[in-house]
Amino acid sequence: MAASIGFRPTRDDERILKEAARPGESTSETLRRALRLLDHERWLMQFRADAERLANENLNDEADAW
């Protein structure tokens, strides 16, 4: 089921959209690209947190799985 989202941009939102838009890109395309970038940023934050948590992990101390 496709969701339809209503959006009433503020002046600041309009400025950001205008500055962020690529030539020939619609507002919807700009927003889609921004959402993908946000999703990627969240993925990177989780990646960094996992890497920090596992920084001292030594796989040589683990039993072989086979």
PDB file of N, CA and C in Angstrom:
ATOM      1  N   MET A   1       0.845  -1.174   0.000  1.00  0.00           N
ATOM      2  CA  MET A   1       0.000   0.000   0.000  1.00  0.00           C
ATOM      3  C   MET A   1       0.892   1.241   0.000  1.00  0.00           C
ATOM      4  N   ALA A   2       0.724   2.069  -0.972  1.00  0.00           N
ATOM      5  CA  ALA A   2       1.529   3.283  -1.095  1.00  0.00           C
ATOM      6  C   ALA A   2       0.978   4.365  -0.172  1.00  0.00           C
ATOM      7  N   ALA A   3       1.884   5.029   0.521  1.00  0.00           N
ATOM      8  CA  ALA A   3       1.489   6.113   1.411  1.00  0.00           C
ATOM      9  C   ALA A   3       1.596   7.442   0.675  1.00  0.00           C
ATOM     10  N   SER A   4       0.672   8.303   0.950  1.00  0.00           N
ATOM     11  CA  SER A   4       0.715   9.651   0.405  1.00  0.00           C
ATOM     12  C   SER A   4       1.000  10.588   1.572  1.00  0.00           C
ATOM     13  N   ILE A   5       1.993  11.408   1.431  1.00  0.00           N
ATOM     14  CA  ILE A   5       2.416  12.286   2.510  1.00  0.00           C
ATOM     15  C   ILE A   5       2.166  13.732   2.110  1.00  0.00           C
ATOM     16  N   GLY A   6       1.452  14.437   2.962  1.00  0.00           N
ATOM     17  CA  GLY A   6       1.260  15.866   2.743  1.00  0.00           C
ATOM     18  C   GLY A   6       2.394  16.637   3.397  1.00  0.00           C
ATOM     19  N   PHE A   7       2.852  17.671   2.748  1.00  0.00           N
ATOM     20  CA  PHE A   7       3.988  18.434   3.270  1.00  0.00           C
ATOM     21  C   PHE A   7       3.802  19.894   2.912  1.00  0.00           C
ATOM     22  N   ARG A   8       3.749  20.715   3.922  1.00  0.00           N
ATOM     23  CA  ARG A   8       3.663  22.160   3.709  1.00  0.00           C
ATOM     24  C   ARG A   8       4.983  22.769   4.178  1.00  0.00           C
ATOM     25  N   PRO A   9       5.873  23.021   3.241  1.00  0.00           N
ATOM     26  CA  PRO A   9       7.197  23.511   3.633  1.00  0.00           C
ATOM     27  C   PRO A   9       7.152  24.927   4.203  1.00  0.00           C
ATOM     28  N   THR A  10       7.984  25.134   5.214  1.00  0.00           N
ATOM     29  CA  THR A  10       8.182  26.472   5.748  1.00  0.00           C
ATOM     30  C   THR A  10       9.110  27.221   4.791  1.00  0.00           C
ATOM     31  N   ARG A  11       9.330  28.483   5.053  1.00  0.00           N
ATOM     32  CA  ARG A  11      10.270  29.248   4.207  1.00  0.00           C
ATOM     33  C   ARG A  11      11.655  28.619   4.250  1.00  0.00           C
ATOM     34  N   ASP A  12      12.048  28.203   5.452  1.00  0.00           N
ATOM     35  CA  ASP A  12      13.362  27.580   5.590  1.00  0.00           C
ATOM     36  C   ASP A  12      13.414  26.257   4.825  1.00  0.00           C
ATOM     37  N   ASP A  13      12.335  25.461   4.902  1.00  0.00           N
ATOM     38  CA  ASP A  13      12.261  24.214   4.134  1.00  0.00           C
ATOM     39  C   ASP A  13      12.388  24.497   2.644  1.00  0.00           C
ATOM     40  N   GLU A  14      11.686  25.511   2.165  1.00  0.00           N
ATOM     41  CA  GLU A  14      11.743  25.867   0.748  1.00  0.00           C
ATOM     42  C   GLU A  14      13.149  26.280   0.336  1.00  0.00           C
ATOM     43  N   ARG A  15      13.821  27.028   1.203  1.00  0.00           N
ATOM     44  CA  ARG A  15      15.202  27.428   0.918  1.00  0.00           C
ATOM     45  C   ARG A  15      16.101  26.196   0.821  1.00  0.00           C
ATOM     46  N   ILE A  16      15.958  25.275   1.772  1.00  0.00           N
ATOM     47  CA  ILE A  16      16.778  24.066   1.770  1.00  0.00           C
ATOM     48  C   ILE A  16      16.502  23.236   0.527  1.00  0.00           C
ATOM     49  N   LEU A  17      15.229  23.076   0.189  1.00  0.00           N
ATOM     50  CA  LEU A  17      14.879  22.310  -1.010  1.00  0.00           C
ATOM     51  C   LEU A  17      15.452  22.941  -2.268  1.00  0.00           C
ATOM     52  N   LYS A  18      15.379  24.268  -2.340  1.00  0.00           N
ATOM     53  CA  LYS A  18      15.901  24.972  -3.519  1.00  0.00           C
ATOM     54  C   LYS A  18      17.412  24.792  -3.630  1.00  0.00           C
ATOM     55  N   GLU A  19      18.103  24.895  -2.497  1.00  0.00           N
ATOM     56  CA  GLU A  19      19.563  24.759  -2.498  1.00  0.00           C
ATOM     57  C   GLU A  19      20.007  23.317  -2.726  1.00  0.00           C
ATOM     58  N   ALA A  20      19.199  22.354  -2.264  1.00  0.00           N
ATOM     59  CA  ALA A  20      19.589  20.947  -2.347  1.00  0.00           C
ATOM     60  C   ALA A  20      19.223  20.307  -3.683  1.00  0.00           C
ATOM     61  N   ALA A  21      18.270  20.884  -4.379  1.00  0.00           N
ATOM     62  CA  ALA A  21      17.794  20.275  -5.624  1.00  0.00           C
ATOM     63  C   ALA A  21      18.877  20.289  -6.688  1.00  0.00           C
ATOM     64  N   ARG A  22      18.959  19.196  -7.389  1.00  0.00           N
ATOM     65  CA  ARG A  22      19.854  19.107  -8.537  1.00  0.00           C
ATOM     66  C   ARG A  22      19.118  19.662  -9.754  1.00  0.00           C
ATOM     67  N   PRO A  23      19.842  20.095 -10.777  1.00  0.00           N
ATOM     68  CA  PRO A  23      19.178  20.629 -11.966  1.00  0.00           C
ATOM     69  C   PRO A  23      18.165  19.634 -12.537  1.00  0.00           C
ATOM     70  N   GLY A  24      16.951  20.096 -12.766  1.00  0.00           N
ATOM     71  CA  GLY A  24      15.904  19.270 -13.336  1.00  0.00           C
ATOM     72  C   GLY A  24      15.238  18.319 -12.358  1.00  0.00           C
ATOM     73  N   GLU A  25      15.639  18.363 -11.093  1.00  0.00           N
ATOM     74  CA  GLU A  25      15.096  17.451 -10.089  1.00  0.00           C
ATOM     75  C   GLU A  25      13.835  18.041  -9.469  1.00  0.00           C
ATOM     76  N   SER A  26      12.797  17.226  -9.366  1.00  0.00           N
ATOM     77  CA  SER A  26      11.560  17.693  -8.749  1.00  0.00           C
ATOM     78  C   SER A  26      11.704  17.713  -7.228  1.00  0.00           C
ATOM     79  N   THR A  27      10.778  18.382  -6.567  1.00  0.00           N
ATOM     80  CA  THR A  27      10.779  18.413  -5.102  1.00  0.00           C
ATOM     81  C   THR A  27      10.664  17.006  -4.544  1.00  0.00           C
ATOM     82  N   SER A  28       9.809  16.196  -5.143  1.00  0.00           N
ATOM     83  CA  SER A  28       9.649  14.812  -4.676  1.00  0.00           C
ATOM     84  C   SER A  28      10.956  14.035  -4.793  1.00  0.00           C
ATOM     85  N   GLU A  29      11.654  14.220  -5.901  1.00  0.00           N
ATOM     86  CA  GLU A  29      12.932  13.527  -6.091  1.00  0.00           C
ATOM     87  C   GLU A  29      13.964  13.998  -5.071  1.00  0.00           C
ATOM     88  N   THR A  30      13.973  15.291  -4.797  1.00  0.00           N
ATOM     89  CA  THR A  30      14.896  15.841  -3.798  1.00  0.00           C
ATOM     90  C   THR A  30      14.595  15.259  -2.427  1.00  0.00           C
ATOM     91  N   LEU A  31      13.324  15.188  -2.071  1.00  0.00           N
ATOM     92  CA  LEU A  31      12.937  14.629  -0.777  1.00  0.00           C
ATOM     93  C   LEU A  31      13.277  13.140  -0.695  1.00  0.00           C
ATOM     94  N   ARG A  32      13.065  12.399  -1.779  1.00  0.00           N
ATOM     95  CA  ARG A  32      13.425  10.971  -1.794  1.00  0.00           C
ATOM     96  C   ARG A  32      14.925  10.797  -1.579  1.00  0.00           C
ATOM     97  N   ARG A  33      15.703  11.613  -2.267  1.00  0.00           N
ATOM     98  CA  ARG A  33      17.166  11.537  -2.122  1.00  0.00           C
ATOM     99  C   ARG A  33      17.578  11.867  -0.690  1.00  0.00           C
ATOM    100  N   ALA A  34      16.932  12.868  -0.102  1.00  0.00           N
ATOM    101  CA  ALA A  34      17.235  13.250   1.276  1.00  0.00           C
ATOM    102  C   ALA A  34      16.877  12.124   2.243  1.00  0.00           C
ATOM    103  N   LEU A  35      15.759  11.452   2.011  1.00  0.00           N
ATOM    104  CA  LEU A  35      15.368  10.331   2.877  1.00  0.00           C
ATOM    105  C   LEU A  35      16.366   9.182   2.766  1.00  0.00           C
ATOM    106  N   ARG A  36      16.846   8.929   1.564  1.00  0.00           N
ATOM    107  CA  ARG A  36      17.843   7.872   1.395  1.00  0.00           C
ATOM    108  C   ARG A  36      19.145   8.240   2.103  1.00  0.00           C
ATOM    109  N   LEU A  37      19.520   9.508   2.018  1.00  0.00           N
ATOM    110  CA  LEU A  37      20.724   9.958   2.721  1.00  0.00           C
ATOM    111  C   LEU A  37      20.556   9.837   4.231  1.00  0.00           C
ATOM    112  N   LEU A  38      19.383  10.171   4.728  1.00  0.00           N
ATOM    113  CA  LEU A  38      19.095  10.037   6.152  1.00  0.00           C
ATOM    114  C   LEU A  38      19.165   8.574   6.574  1.00  0.00           C
ATOM    115  N   ASP A  39      18.593   7.682   5.777  1.00  0.00           N
ATOM    116  CA  ASP A  39      18.633   6.255   6.072  1.00  0.00           C
ATOM    117  C   ASP A  39      20.078   5.758   6.083  1.00  0.00           C
ATOM    118  N   HIS A  40      20.875   6.213   5.123  1.00  0.00           N
ATOM    119  CA  HIS A  40      22.284   5.817   5.064  1.00  0.00           C
ATOM    120  C   HIS A  40      23.042   6.342   6.283  1.00  0.00           C
ATOM    121  N   GLU A  41      22.751   7.565   6.698  1.00  0.00           N
ATOM    122  CA  GLU A  41      23.399   8.141   7.874  1.00  0.00           C
ATOM    123  C   GLU A  41      23.068   7.329   9.120  1.00  0.00           C
ATOM    124  N   ARG A  42      21.821   6.891   9.252  1.00  0.00           N
ATOM    125  CA  ARG A  42      21.444   6.037  10.384  1.00  0.00           C
ATOM    126  C   ARG A  42      22.205   4.722  10.335  1.00  0.00           C
ATOM    127  N   TRP A  43      22.360   4.149   9.141  1.00  0.00           N
ATOM    128  CA  TRP A  43      23.111   2.910   8.977  1.00  0.00           C
ATOM    129  C   TRP A  43      24.564   3.115   9.403  1.00  0.00           C
ATOM    130  N   LEU A  44      25.150   4.242   8.984  1.00  0.00           N
ATOM    131  CA  LEU A  44      26.537   4.535   9.363  1.00  0.00           C
ATOM    132  C   LEU A  44      26.683   4.705  10.870  1.00  0.00           C
ATOM    133  N   MET A  45      25.718   5.348  11.508  1.00  0.00           N
ATOM    134  CA  MET A  45      25.772   5.515  12.965  1.00  0.00           C
ATOM    135  C   MET A  45      25.763   4.152  13.655  1.00  0.00           C
ATOM    136  N   GLN A  46      24.916   3.237  13.180  1.00  0.00           N
ATOM    137  CA  GLN A  46      24.863   1.893  13.760  1.00  0.00           C
ATOM    138  C   GLN A  46      26.158   1.138  13.487  1.00  0.00           C
ATOM    139  N   PHE A  47      26.688   1.290  12.271  1.00  0.00           N
ATOM    140  CA  PHE A  47      27.959   0.658  11.913  1.00  0.00           C
ATOM    141  C   PHE A  47      29.073   1.125  12.848  1.00  0.00           C
ATOM    142  N   ARG A  48      29.156   2.438  13.064  1.00  0.00           N
ATOM    143  CA  ARG A  48      30.200   2.988  13.939  1.00  0.00           C
ATOM    144  C   ARG A  48      30.035   2.502  15.372  1.00  0.00           C
ATOM    145  N   ALA A  49      28.795   2.450  15.856  1.00  0.00           N
ATOM    146  CA  ALA A  49      28.540   1.967  17.217  1.00  0.00           C
ATOM    147  C   ALA A  49      28.955   0.505  17.342  1.00  0.00           C
ATOM    148  N   ASP A  50      28.621  -0.316  16.346  1.00  0.00           N
ATOM    149  CA  ASP A  50      29.009  -1.728  16.365  1.00  0.00           C
ATOM    150  C   ASP A  50      30.522  -1.878  16.304  1.00  0.00           C
ATOM    151  N   ALA A  51      31.170  -1.087  15.452  1.00  0.00           N
ATOM    152  CA  ALA A  51      32.626  -1.163  15.321  1.00  0.00           C
ATOM    153  C   ALA A  51      33.308  -0.777  16.629  1.00  0.00           C
ATOM    154  N   GLU A  52      32.794   0.245  17.290  1.00  0.00           N
ATOM    155  CA  GLU A  52      33.371   0.659  18.575  1.00  0.00           C
ATOM    156  C   GLU A  52      33.161  -0.425  19.631  1.00  0.00           C
ATOM    157  N   ARG A  53      31.966  -1.009  19.644  1.00  0.00           N
ATOM    158  CA  ARG A  53      31.657  -2.052  20.619  1.00  0.00           C
ATOM    159  C   ARG A  53      32.526  -3.286  20.405  1.00  0.00           C
ATOM    160  N   LEU A  54      32.860  -3.588  19.159  1.00  0.00           N
ATOM    161  CA  LEU A  54      33.614  -4.794  18.837  1.00  0.00           C
ATOM    162  C   LEU A  54      35.100  -4.535  18.613  1.00  0.00           C
ATOM    163  N   ALA A  55      35.559  -3.341  18.902  1.00  0.00           N
ATOM    164  CA  ALA A  55      36.949  -2.963  18.603  1.00  0.00           C
ATOM    165  C   ALA A  55      37.969  -3.897  19.264  1.00  0.00           C
ATOM    166  N   ASN A  56      37.666  -4.386  20.432  1.00  0.00           N
ATOM    167  CA  ASN A  56      38.619  -5.241  21.147  1.00  0.00           C
ATOM    168  C   ASN A  56      38.332  -6.728  20.969  1.00  0.00           C
ATOM    169  N   GLU A  57      37.418  -7.053  20.082  1.00  0.00           N
ATOM    170  CA  GLU A  57      37.081  -8.454  19.849  1.00  0.00           C
ATOM    171  C   GLU A  57      38.248  -9.153  19.170  1.00  0.00           C
ATOM    172  N   ASN A  58      38.595 -10.315  19.678  1.00  0.00           N
ATOM    173  CA  ASN A  58      39.669 -11.105  19.098  1.00  0.00           C
ATOM    174  C   ASN A  58      39.072 -12.432  18.659  1.00  0.00           C
ATOM    175  N   LEU A  59      38.905 -12.604  17.377  1.00  0.00           N
ATOM    176  CA  LEU A  59      38.294 -13.824  16.861  1.00  0.00           C
ATOM    177  C   LEU A  59      39.154 -15.051  17.101  1.00  0.00           C
ATOM    178  N   ASN A  60      40.437 -14.864  17.360  1.00  0.00           N
ATOM    179  CA  ASN A  60      41.306 -15.998  17.666  1.00  0.00           C
ATOM    180  C   ASN A  60      40.938 -16.620  19.016  1.00  0.00           C
ATOM    181  N   ASP A  61      40.266 -15.870  19.862  1.00  0.00           N
ATOM    182  CA  ASP A  61      39.833 -16.391  21.162  1.00  0.00           C
ATOM    183  C   ASP A  61      38.548 -17.192  21.066  1.00  0.00           C
ATOM    184  N   GLU A  62      37.887 -17.143  19.916  1.00  0.00           N
ATOM    185  CA  GLU A  62      36.610 -17.832  19.723  1.00  0.00           C
ATOM    186  C   GLU A  62      36.850 -19.244  19.207  1.00  0.00           C
ATOM    187  N   ALA A  63      35.987 -20.155  19.644  1.00  0.00           N
ATOM    188  CA  ALA A  63      36.071 -21.526  19.135  1.00  0.00           C
ATOM    189  C   ALA A  63      35.671 -21.553  17.674  1.00  0.00           C
ATOM    190  N   ASP A  64      36.275 -22.453  16.916  1.00  0.00           N
ATOM    191  CA  ASP A  64      35.908 -22.600  15.507  1.00  0.00           C
ATOM    192  C   ASP A  64      34.479 -23.100  15.415  1.00  0.00           C
ATOM    193  N   ALA A  65      33.727 -22.564  14.481  1.00  0.00           N
ATOM    194  CA  ALA A  65      32.323 -22.949  14.321  1.00  0.00           C
ATOM    195  C   ALA A  65      32.186 -24.274  13.590  1.00  0.00           C
ATOM    196  N   TRP A  66      33.206 -24.765  13.002  1.00  0.00           N
ATOM    197  CA  TRP A  66      33.123 -26.008  12.252  1.00  0.00           C
ATOM    198  C   TRP A  66      33.982 -26.992  12.924  1.00  0.00           C
TER     199      TRP A  66
END
